[in-house]
C-alpha cells in the first residue's frame, strides 16, 4: 500500500528529527492524571510515600516557565535551626575537626594515680605537682639531680631555676636591645650588668655574634664601641672558651651576613684582628681555625692585618677617626677637615666628613676651630677681603640648612670664641673685627639666631 508506506515514513522521520517539537505533549502522562483528579483530592493519593510541598514555588501554573526550587535541609525555615555540620564548606568537608584527634579526651580517664613502686617515680616531683620546674635548658634535670645548686630563683613562681632563665630567642632579643642602647650611651658597664642579670651562661657565645652583627650595620663609631665592649666582657662574664665559641659561630654564619653586607668578610676579619690585639682572642685561635677550615678568607684577612709593620698601633685605629676616640684626636681630625675644605671649597665633601664624625654634641668645637683657622688664613692685619672667612661662613650655613649642625652649636662656638678673643689678638690683631664680620654674615645667612655673650 503506497499510502501506508508514505505515512509510516513520515511518522518515523517525525520521531527521529523534530526540531520544532510539533506533536510533542506539554505534560507527561502522570501530570495529566493529577490534573484530572477532583478538586478535593491531593497528589498524595498518586504518590503515597512522597511528602506534600505546599510552598509557593512548588505550584506550577500552566504555561509558566518558573522552576521548582528545592530547599536545602539546613534552611532555618524548614528545620527551625541552622546546623553548620551539614555544610561542606571548602574541600568537600575535609579538614574539619569535629572530635579531638590526638586522644587528649581519653588521657585523663586512662591515667590513674601514680604508683610509688614505679622505677621512674620521683617522690620529690611526682608527690607534689607544684614542685615541677620549667626550664629552657635540656640539661636542667641533670643539673638538679646531680646535686648542683640552682642558677637562679624565679620570684614570680616561687621556684628555684636550674639552667638558663630565658630561652635562646628571648636572650637574643634582650642582648640586641642592650647593644643598641650601648651605641647611644657608650656605657659598657651597663651591658655587663645586663648580661649578669640574665643568668644565661649557656648562651654567652651569642653575645659576640649579636654585638658584631649589629656593629656591621652601623658606622665606624659603633664598630669601635663593639671592639671596646668585647674587651670589657672578657674575661668576666665571657670566658676564653665562650669568646672563642662566639667567634666560631660568627665565622660559620659569615655567608648569611654577606648577603646583606657585601663587605662583611673584610670587616669581620678586622674585628678578629682587633680582638687578638686587645688580648680578647688568643692567637692560637687563628691557627686552629685555619687548620679546620683551610682557605677561610676571614682568617686570612686577620692574619694579613696582624702581619703588617706596627700592627698594634694600626689596629687600634682600624675603624678610623670619629669612632669615640679621645677629644684630642677628634680635634686633630676637625683641623684636617677644615683645612682641606679651605683648599677644595667642596661643601658636599666637607658635610659628609662632618656627618661621619658622629659627634653632634661637639660641633661647637668645629665652629670655634673653623673661624679661628679662617682668621689665621686671612692674615694678621685683615687688610684684604676675608675670602677664607666667607668660605667658612658658607660652610656653616650649608651645614645648618641641611640639619647637620644646629644653630645652637653655632652660637655656642661663637660664644667660646669671644671668651678667648684676647688670646687671639696676640696672633691676629684684627680678630675682634673679623669676629664681628663673621657674626654679621651668620645673622644675614640665618644660621645664628641665639644672642651670644658680650665681648
CSV table of C-alpha atoms in Angstrom, one decimal:
chain,number,residue,atom,x,y,z
A,1,UNK,CA,0.0,0.0,0.0
A,2,UNK,CA,1.8,3.1,-1.1
A,3,UNK,CA,-0.3,5.4,1.1
A,4,UNK,CA,0.6,3.4,4.2
A,5,UNK,CA,4.3,3.4,3.4
A,6,UNK,CA,4.4,7.1,2.9
A,7,UNK,CA,2.6,7.7,6.2
A,8,UNK,CA,5.0,5.3,8.0
A,9,UNK,CA,8.0,7.1,6.6
A,10,UNK,CA,6.7,10.5,7.6
A,11,UNK,CA,5.9,9.4,11.2
A,12,UNK,CA,9.4,7.8,11.5
A,13,UNK,CA,11.1,10.9,10.3
A,14,UNK,CA,9.0,12.9,12.8
A,15,UNK,CA,10.1,10.8,15.6
A,16,UNK,CA,13.8,10.8,14.7
A,17,UNK,CA,14.1,14.5,13.8
A,18,UNK,CA,11.6,17.1,15.1
A,19,UNK,CA,13.3,20.4,15.7
A,20,UNK,CA,10.1,22.4,16.1
A,21,UNK,CA,8.6,20.0,18.8
A,22,UNK,CA,5.4,19.8,16.9
A,23,UNK,CA,3.1,17.0,18.2
A,24,UNK,CA,5.0,16.5,21.5
A,25,UNK,CA,2.8,16.6,24.6
A,26,UNK,CA,3.3,19.5,27.0
A,27,UNK,CA,2.8,17.4,30.1
A,28,UNK,CA,3.7,13.9,31.0
A,29,UNK,CA,1.1,11.1,31.5
A,30,UNK,CA,1.4,11.3,35.3
A,31,UNK,CA,0.9,15.0,35.3
A,32,UNK,CA,-2.3,14.6,33.2
A,33,UNK,CA,-3.7,12.1,35.7
A,34,UNK,CA,-3.0,14.6,38.5
A,35,UNK,CA,-4.8,17.3,36.7
A,36,UNK,CA,-7.8,15.0,36.1
A,37,UNK,CA,-8.3,14.4,39.9
A,38,UNK,CA,-11.2,16.0,41.7
A,39,UNK,CA,-10.6,19.3,43.5
A,40,UNK,CA,-10.8,17.7,46.9
A,41,UNK,CA,-8.1,15.1,46.3
A,42,UNK,CA,-4.4,15.7,46.5
A,43,UNK,CA,-1.3,14.4,44.9
A,44,UNK,CA,-0.6,12.3,48.0
A,45,UNK,CA,-3.0,9.7,46.6
A,46,UNK,CA,-0.9,9.4,43.5
A,47,UNK,CA,2.3,9.4,45.5
A,48,UNK,CA,1.5,8.0,48.9
A,49,UNK,CA,5.2,7.9,50.1
A,50,UNK,CA,6.1,11.5,49.0
A,51,UNK,CA,5.6,14.4,51.4
A,52,UNK,CA,3.5,17.2,50.3
A,53,UNK,CA,5.0,20.5,49.3
A,54,UNK,CA,2.7,23.5,49.7
A,55,UNK,CA,5.4,26.0,49.1
A,56,UNK,CA,4.6,28.7,46.6
A,57,UNK,CA,7.4,27.6,44.3
A,58,UNK,CA,6.0,24.1,44.2
A,59,UNK,CA,2.8,25.3,42.4
A,60,UNK,CA,3.3,25.3,38.7
A,61,UNK,CA,0.8,27.2,36.6
A,62,UNK,CA,0.1,26.0,33.1
A,63,UNK,CA,2.1,27.8,30.6
A,64,UNK,CA,4.6,29.1,33.2
A,65,UNK,CA,8.3,28.7,32.9
A,66,UNK,CA,9.0,29.1,36.6
A,67,UNK,CA,11.2,26.3,38.0
A,68,UNK,CA,10.5,24.2,41.1
A,69,UNK,CA,13.2,25.2,43.7
A,70,UNK,CA,14.3,22.5,46.2
A,71,UNK,CA,15.1,23.9,49.6
A,72,UNK,CA,18.2,22.8,51.5
A,73,UNK,CA,17.9,20.7,54.6
A,74,UNK,CA,19.7,23.4,56.6
A,75,UNK,CA,17.2,26.1,55.8
A,76,UNK,CA,16.0,27.6,59.2
A,77,UNK,CA,12.5,28.0,57.8
A,78,UNK,CA,12.3,24.2,57.2
A,79,UNK,CA,14.1,22.9,60.2
A,80,UNK,CA,13.8,25.7,62.7
A,81,UNK,CA,17.6,25.7,63.4
A,82,UNK,CA,20.8,26.0,61.4
A,83,UNK,CA,23.3,23.2,61.6
A,84,UNK,CA,26.6,24.1,60.1
A,85,UNK,CA,27.9,20.5,60.3
A,86,UNK,CA,25.9,19.6,57.1
A,87,UNK,CA,27.7,22.4,55.2
A,88,UNK,CA,30.7,21.1,53.3
A,89,UNK,CA,32.4,24.5,53.1
A,90,UNK,CA,35.7,24.2,51.2
A,91,UNK,CA,37.5,21.0,50.2
A,92,UNK,CA,34.2,18.9,50.2
A,93,UNK,CA,34.2,18.9,54.0
A,94,UNK,CA,37.8,17.7,54.5
A,95,UNK,CA,39.9,19.1,57.3
A,96,UNK,CA,37.1,19.7,59.8
A,97,UNK,CA,38.0,18.6,63.4
A,98,UNK,CA,34.7,17.6,64.9
A,99,UNK,CA,36.2,15.4,67.6
A,100,UNK,CA,39.7,15.5,69.3
A,101,UNK,CA,42.1,13.6,67.1
A,102,UNK,CA,45.1,13.4,69.5
A,103,UNK,CA,43.4,11.3,72.1
A,104,UNK,CA,43.5,14.1,74.7
A,105,UNK,CA,39.9,13.4,75.7
A,106,UNK,CA,40.9,9.9,76.9
A,107,UNK,CA,44.2,10.8,78.7
A,108,UNK,CA,42.5,12.0,81.9
A,109,UNK,CA,40.5,8.8,82.2
A,110,UNK,CA,43.4,6.5,81.2
A,111,UNK,CA,45.9,7.9,83.7
A,112,UNK,CA,45.2,6.9,87.2
A,113,UNK,CA,47.1,7.7,90.4
A,114,UNK,CA,50.8,7.3,90.2
A,115,UNK,CA,52.4,4.2,91.5
A,116,UNK,CA,55.2,4.9,94.1
A,117,UNK,CA,56.7,1.5,93.2
A,118,UNK,CA,57.3,2.6,89.6
A,119,UNK,CA,61.0,2.8,88.8
A,120,UNK,CA,60.5,6.2,87.2
A,121,UNK,CA,58.7,7.6,90.2
A,122,UNK,CA,60.4,10.5,91.8
A,123,UNK,CA,58.9,11.3,95.2
A,124,UNK,CA,60.1,15.0,95.3
A,125,UNK,CA,58.5,15.6,91.8
A,126,UNK,CA,55.5,13.3,91.5
A,127,UNK,CA,54.2,13.6,95.0
A,128,UNK,CA,53.7,17.3,94.7
A,129,UNK,CA,52.9,18.6,91.2
A,130,UNK,CA,53.7,22.1,92.2
A,131,UNK,CA,57.4,21.2,92.6
A,132,UNK,CA,57.9,20.9,88.8
A,133,UNK,CA,60.5,23.4,87.4
A,134,UNK,CA,60.2,24.6,83.8
A,135,UNK,CA,63.5,25.5,82.2
A,136,UNK,CA,64.7,26.3,78.7
A,137,UNK,CA,67.8,24.1,79.1
A,138,UNK,CA,67.7,20.4,78.2
A,139,UNK,CA,70.2,19.6,80.9
A,140,UNK,CA,68.3,21.3,83.7
A,141,UNK,CA,67.0,17.9,85.0
A,142,UNK,CA,70.6,16.5,85.1
A,143,UNK,CA,71.8,19.5,87.0
A,144,UNK,CA,69.0,19.2,89.5
A,145,UNK,CA,69.5,15.5,90.2
A,146,UNK,CA,73.3,15.9,90.3
A,147,UNK,CA,73.0,18.0,93.5
A,148,UNK,CA,74.1,21.2,91.8
A,149,UNK,CA,72.9,24.5,93.3
A,150,UNK,CA,70.2,26.3,91.3
A,151,UNK,CA,71.4,29.0,88.9
A,152,UNK,CA,68.6,31.5,89.8
A,153,UNK,CA,65.4,31.9,91.6
A,154,UNK,CA,62.0,32.8,90.0
A,155,UNK,CA,60.2,35.1,92.4
A,156,UNK,CA,57.0,35.2,90.4
A,157,UNK,CA,56.5,31.4,90.7
A,158,UNK,CA,58.4,31.0,94.0
A,159,UNK,CA,60.7,28.3,92.5
A,160,UNK,CA,64.3,27.6,92.0
A,161,UNK,CA,65.6,27.6,88.4
A,162,UNK,CA,68.1,25.2,87.1
A,163,UNK,CA,69.7,26.2,83.8
A,164,UNK,CA,69.1,29.5,81.8
A,165,UNK,CA,66.4,31.9,82.9
A,166,UNK,CA,65.4,32.7,79.3
A,167,UNK,CA,65.0,30.8,76.1
A,168,UNK,CA,67.6,31.4,73.3
A,169,UNK,CA,65.3,33.6,71.3
A,170,UNK,CA,64.5,35.8,74.4
A,171,UNK,CA,68.1,36.1,75.2
A,172,UNK,CA,69.0,37.3,71.7
A,173,UNK,CA,66.3,39.9,71.8
A,174,UNK,CA,67.5,41.3,75.2
A,175,UNK,CA,71.1,41.3,74.1
A,176,UNK,CA,70.2,43.2,70.9
A,177,UNK,CA,68.3,45.8,72.9
A,178,UNK,CA,71.2,46.2,75.3
A,179,UNK,CA,73.8,46.6,72.5
A,180,UNK,CA,71.6,49.2,70.7
A,181,UNK,CA,71.3,51.2,74.0
A,182,UNK,CA,75.0,50.9,74.4
A,183,UNK,CA,75.5,52.6,71.0
A,184,UNK,CA,73.7,55.6,72.4
A,185,UNK,CA,75.1,55.7,75.9
A,186,UNK,CA,78.6,54.2,75.4
A,187,UNK,CA,78.3,52.7,78.9
A,188,UNK,CA,79.9,49.2,78.7
A,189,UNK,CA,79.3,48.6,82.4
A,190,UNK,CA,75.6,48.6,81.8
A,191,UNK,CA,75.9,45.9,79.2
A,192,UNK,CA,78.0,43.7,81.5
A,193,UNK,CA,75.4,44.2,84.3
A,194,UNK,CA,72.6,43.3,82.0
A,195,UNK,CA,74.3,40.0,80.9
A,196,UNK,CA,75.0,39.1,84.5
A,197,UNK,CA,71.4,39.7,85.5
A,198,UNK,CA,70.0,37.4,82.7
A,199,UNK,CA,72.0,34.5,84.2
A,200,UNK,CA,72.1,32.6,80.9
A,201,UNK,CA,75.7,31.4,80.8
A,202,UNK,CA,74.9,28.7,78.2
A,203,UNK,CA,74.1,31.4,75.7
A,204,UNK,CA,77.1,33.7,76.2
A,205,UNK,CA,78.6,32.8,72.9
A,206,UNK,CA,75.6,34.5,71.2
A,207,UNK,CA,76.7,37.9,72.7
A,208,UNK,CA,79.8,38.0,70.5
A,209,UNK,CA,77.8,37.2,67.4
A,210,UNK,CA,75.0,39.6,68.1
A,211,UNK,CA,77.2,42.5,69.0
A,212,UNK,CA,79.4,42.2,65.9
A,213,UNK,CA,76.4,41.6,63.6
A,214,UNK,CA,74.8,44.8,64.9
A,215,UNK,CA,78.1,46.7,64.5
A,216,UNK,CA,78.4,45.7,60.9
A,217,UNK,CA,75.2,47.6,60.1
A,218,UNK,CA,76.4,50.8,61.7
A,219,UNK,CA,79.3,53.2,61.2
A,220,UNK,CA,82.9,53.3,62.4
A,221,UNK,CA,82.0,54.7,65.8
A,222,UNK,CA,79.7,51.8,66.6
A,223,UNK,CA,82.2,49.3,65.4
A,224,UNK,CA,84.9,50.8,67.7
A,225,UNK,CA,82.4,50.6,70.5
A,226,UNK,CA,81.8,46.9,69.8
A,227,UNK,CA,85.5,46.2,69.9
A,228,UNK,CA,85.8,48.0,73.3
A,229,UNK,CA,82.7,46.1,74.6
A,230,UNK,CA,84.3,42.8,73.8
A,231,UNK,CA,87.4,43.9,75.7
A,232,UNK,CA,85.2,44.8,78.7
A,233,UNK,CA,83.3,41.5,78.6
A,234,UNK,CA,86.5,39.4,78.8
A,235,UNK,CA,87.3,37.5,81.0
A,236,UNK,CA,84.2,38.2,83.0
A,237,UNK,CA,81.4,37.5,82.3
A,238,UNK,CA,82.6,35.9,79.0
A,239,UNK,CA,85.4,33.4,79.5
A,240,UNK,CA,88.1,32.4,76.9
A,241,UNK,CA,86.1,29.4,75.8
A,242,UNK,CA,82.9,31.4,75.4
A,243,UNK,CA,84.7,34.1,73.5
A,244,UNK,CA,86.2,31.6,71.1
A,245,UNK,CA,82.9,29.8,70.7
A,246,UNK,CA,81.2,33.1,69.8
A,247,UNK,CA,83.7,33.9,67.1
A,248,UNK,CA,83.3,30.3,65.8
A,249,UNK,CA,79.6,30.8,65.5
A,250,UNK,CA,80.1,34.2,63.8
A,251,UNK,CA,82.5,32.7,61.2
A,252,UNK,CA,80.2,29.8,60.5
A,253,UNK,CA,77.4,32.2,59.6
A,254,UNK,CA,79.5,34.6,57.5
A,255,UNK,CA,77.8,33.5,54.3
A,256,UNK,CA,74.5,34.7,55.6
A,257,UNK,CA,76.0,38.1,56.6
A,258,UNK,CA,77.5,38.6,53.2
A,259,UNK,CA,74.0,38.6,51.6
A,260,UNK,CA,73.0,41.8,53.5
A,261,UNK,CA,76.5,43.3,53.9
A,262,UNK,CA,78.9,42.7,51.0
A,263,UNK,CA,82.0,43.8,52.9
A,264,UNK,CA,81.2,41.6,55.9
A,265,UNK,CA,84.2,39.3,55.4
A,266,UNK,CA,86.7,42.2,55.5
A,267,UNK,CA,85.1,43.9,58.5
A,268,UNK,CA,84.8,40.6,60.4
A,269,UNK,CA,88.5,40.0,59.7
A,270,UNK,CA,89.2,43.4,61.2
A,271,UNK,CA,87.1,42.5,64.3
A,272,UNK,CA,89.1,39.3,64.7
A,273,UNK,CA,92.5,41.0,64.4
A,274,UNK,CA,91.5,43.8,66.8
A,275,UNK,CA,90.3,41.1,69.3
A,276,UNK,CA,93.7,39.5,69.1
A,277,UNK,CA,95.5,42.8,69.7
A,278,UNK,CA,93.2,43.6,72.7
A,279,UNK,CA,94.0,40.1,74.1
A,280,UNK,CA,90.4,39.1,73.9
A,281,UNK,CA,91.2,36.2,71.5
A,282,UNK,CA,94.2,34.0,71.6
A,283,UNK,CA,96.5,34.0,68.5
A,284,UNK,CA,96.2,30.2,68.5
A,285,UNK,CA,92.5,30.6,67.5
A,286,UNK,CA,93.6,31.7,64.0
A,287,UNK,CA,95.9,28.7,63.5
A,288,UNK,CA,93.3,26.3,64.8
A,289,UNK,CA,90.6,27.8,62.6
A,290,UNK,CA,92.9,27.7,59.6
A,291,UNK,CA,93.6,24.0,60.2
A,292,UNK,CA,89.9,23.1,60.4
A,293,UNK,CA,88.7,25.5,57.7
A,294,UNK,CA,91.6,25.9,55.2
A,295,UNK,CA,91.3,28.8,52.8
A,296,UNK,CA,89.0,30.9,55.1
A,297,UNK,CA,89.2,34.4,53.7
A,298,UNK,CA,88.2,36.0,57.0
A,299,UNK,CA,91.1,34.3,58.8
A,300,UNK,CA,93.5,35.2,56.0
A,301,UNK,CA,92.4,38.9,56.3
A,302,UNK,CA,93.0,38.9,60.0
A,303,UNK,CA,96.4,37.3,59.6
A,304,UNK,CA,97.4,39.8,57.0
A,305,UNK,CA,96.4,42.7,59.3
A,306,UNK,CA,98.4,41.2,62.1
A,307,UNK,CA,101.5,40.7,59.9
A,308,UNK,CA,101.9,44.3,59.0
A,309,UNK,CA,104.6,46.5,60.5
A,310,UNK,CA,103.4,48.4,63.6
A,311,UNK,CA,100.2,46.3,63.5
A,312,UNK,CA,99.3,47.1,67.1
A,313,UNK,CA,99.2,50.8,66.6
A,314,UNK,CA,97.4,50.4,63.3
A,315,UNK,CA,94.7,48.1,64.5
A,316,UNK,CA,94.0,50.3,67.5
A,317,UNK,CA,92.7,52.8,64.8
A,318,UNK,CA,91.4,50.2,62.4
A,319,UNK,CA,87.9,51.9,62.4
A,320,UNK,CA,89.3,55.4,61.5
A,321,UNK,CA,88.7,58.8,63.1
A,322,UNK,CA,85.5,59.8,64.8
A,323,UNK,CA,84.9,56.5,66.5
A,324,UNK,CA,84.8,57.6,70.1
A,325,UNK,CA,88.5,58.3,70.5
A,326,UNK,CA,89.8,60.9,72.9
A,327,UNK,CA,89.0,64.5,72.4
A,328,UNK,CA,92.5,65.4,71.3
A,329,UNK,CA,92.3,63.1,68.4
A,330,UNK,CA,88.8,64.4,67.5
A,331,UNK,CA,90.2,68.0,67.5
A,332,UNK,CA,93.0,66.9,65.2
A,333,UNK,CA,90.6,65.3,62.8
A,334,UNK,CA,88.5,68.5,62.7
A,335,UNK,CA,91.5,70.6,61.9
A,336,UNK,CA,92.4,68.4,59.0
A,337,UNK,CA,88.8,68.5,57.7
A,338,UNK,CA,88.6,72.3,57.9
A,339,UNK,CA,91.9,72.9,56.2
A,340,UNK,CA,91.1,70.5,53.4
A,341,UNK,CA,87.8,72.4,52.9
A,342,UNK,CA,89.5,75.8,52.6
A,343,UNK,CA,91.7,74.3,49.8
A,344,UNK,CA,89.0,72.5,47.9
A,345,UNK,CA,85.9,74.5,48.8
A,346,UNK,CA,83.7,71.4,48.3
A,347,UNK,CA,80.6,71.7,50.6
A,348,UNK,CA,79.3,68.2,50.0
A,349,UNK,CA,82.6,66.5,50.8
A,350,UNK,CA,83.0,68.6,53.9
A,351,UNK,CA,79.4,67.9,55.1
A,352,UNK,CA,80.0,64.2,54.5
A,353,UNK,CA,83.1,64.3,56.7
A,354,UNK,CA,81.3,66.2,59.5
A,355,UNK,CA,78.5,63.6,59.4
A,356,UNK,CA,80.9,60.7,59.7
A,357,UNK,CA,82.4,62.3,62.9
A,358,UNK,CA,79.2,61.2,64.7
A,359,UNK,CA,79.9,64.0,67.3
A,360,UNK,CA,76.9,66.2,67.2
A,361,UNK,CA,77.4,67.2,70.8
A,362,UNK,CA,80.9,68.5,69.9
A,363,UNK,CA,80.0,70.6,66.9
A,364,UNK,CA,80.6,73.9,68.8
A,365,UNK,CA,84.3,73.0,68.8
A,366,UNK,CA,84.1,72.6,65.0
A,367,UNK,CA,82.7,76.2,64.7
A,368,UNK,CA,85.3,77.6,67.1
A,369,UNK,CA,88.2,76.0,65.3
A,370,UNK,CA,86.8,76.8,61.8
A,371,UNK,CA,86.5,80.5,62.5
A,372,UNK,CA,89.9,80.5,64.2
A,373,UNK,CA,91.6,78.8,61.2
A,374,UNK,CA,89.9,81.2,58.8
A,375,UNK,CA,91.2,84.2,60.8
A,376,UNK,CA,94.8,82.8,60.6
A,377,UNK,CA,94.5,82.2,56.9
A,378,UNK,CA,93.3,85.7,56.1
A,379,UNK,CA,96.3,87.4,57.7
A,380,UNK,CA,97.3,89.4,60.7
A,381,UNK,CA,96.2,92.9,59.7
A,382,UNK,CA,92.9,92.0,57.9
A,383,UNK,CA,93.8,94.4,55.1
A,384,UNK,CA,92.4,92.3,52.3
A,385,UNK,CA,89.0,90.8,51.8
A,386,UNK,CA,88.3,87.8,54.1
A,387,UNK,CA,88.0,85.1,51.5
A,388,UNK,CA,88.6,82.3,54.0
A,389,UNK,CA,86.1,83.8,56.5
A,390,UNK,CA,83.4,84.0,53.7
A,391,UNK,CA,84.1,80.3,52.8
A,392,UNK,CA,83.8,79.3,56.4
A,393,UNK,CA,80.5,81.2,56.8
A,394,UNK,CA,79.2,79.5,53.7
A,395,UNK,CA,80.2,76.1,55.1
A,396,UNK,CA,78.3,76.5,58.4
A,397,UNK,CA,75.3,77.9,56.6
A,398,UNK,CA,75.2,74.8,54.4
A,399,UNK,CA,75.6,72.5,57.5
A,400,UNK,CA,72.8,74.3,59.4
A,401,UNK,CA,70.4,74.3,56.4
A,402,UNK,CA,71.0,70.5,55.9
A,403,UNK,CA,70.3,69.8,59.7
A,404,UNK,CA,73.9,68.5,60.2
A,405,UNK,CA,74.9,71.2,62.7
A,406,UNK,CA,72.3,73.0,64.9
A,407,UNK,CA,72.2,76.8,65.2
A,408,UNK,CA,72.6,76.3,69.0
A,409,UNK,CA,76.0,74.7,68.4
A,410,UNK,CA,77.0,77.6,66.1
A,411,UNK,CA,76.0,80.2,68.8
A,412,UNK,CA,77.9,78.2,71.4
A,413,UNK,CA,81.0,78.1,69.3
A,414,UNK,CA,80.9,81.8,68.6
A,415,UNK,CA,80.4,82.4,72.4
A,416,UNK,CA,83.5,80.4,73.1
A,417,UNK,CA,85.5,82.4,70.6
A,418,UNK,CA,84.5,85.7,72.3
A,419,UNK,CA,85.9,84.3,75.6
A,420,UNK,CA,89.4,83.7,74.1
A,421,UNK,CA,89.4,86.8,72.0
A,422,UNK,CA,92.2,88.4,74.0
A,423,UNK,CA,94.5,85.5,73.2
A,424,UNK,CA,93.5,85.6,69.6
A,425,UNK,CA,94.5,89.2,69.3
A,426,UNK,CA,98.1,88.2,70.1
A,427,UNK,CA,98.3,86.2,66.9
A,428,UNK,CA,95.7,88.0,64.8
A,429,UNK,CA,95.4,91.7,65.8
A,430,UNK,CA,92.2,92.1,63.6
A,431,UNK,CA,90.5,89.2,65.4
A,432,UNK,CA,87.7,91.4,67.0
A,433,UNK,CA,86.8,93.0,63.7
A,434,UNK,CA,86.8,89.7,61.9
A,435,UNK,CA,84.7,88.0,64.5
A,436,UNK,CA,82.1,90.9,64.2
A,437,UNK,CA,82.2,90.4,60.4
A,438,UNK,CA,81.5,86.6,60.8
A,439,UNK,CA,78.6,87.2,63.2
A,440,UNK,CA,77.1,89.7,60.7
A,441,UNK,CA,77.4,87.1,57.9
A,442,UNK,CA,75.9,84.4,60.2
A,443,UNK,CA,72.9,86.5,61.1
A,444,UNK,CA,72.3,87.5,57.4
A,445,UNK,CA,72.6,83.9,56.4
A,446,UNK,CA,70.1,82.8,59.0
A,447,UNK,CA,72.1,80.4,61.0
A,448,UNK,CA,72.8,82.5,64.1
A,449,UNK,CA,69.6,83.2,65.9
A,450,UNK,CA,70.7,83.0,69.5
A,451,UNK,CA,72.3,86.0,71.0
A,452,UNK,CA,75.9,85.5,72.2
A,453,UNK,CA,77.5,86.8,75.3
A,454,UNK,CA,79.0,90.3,75.1
A,455,UNK,CA,82.7,90.8,74.5
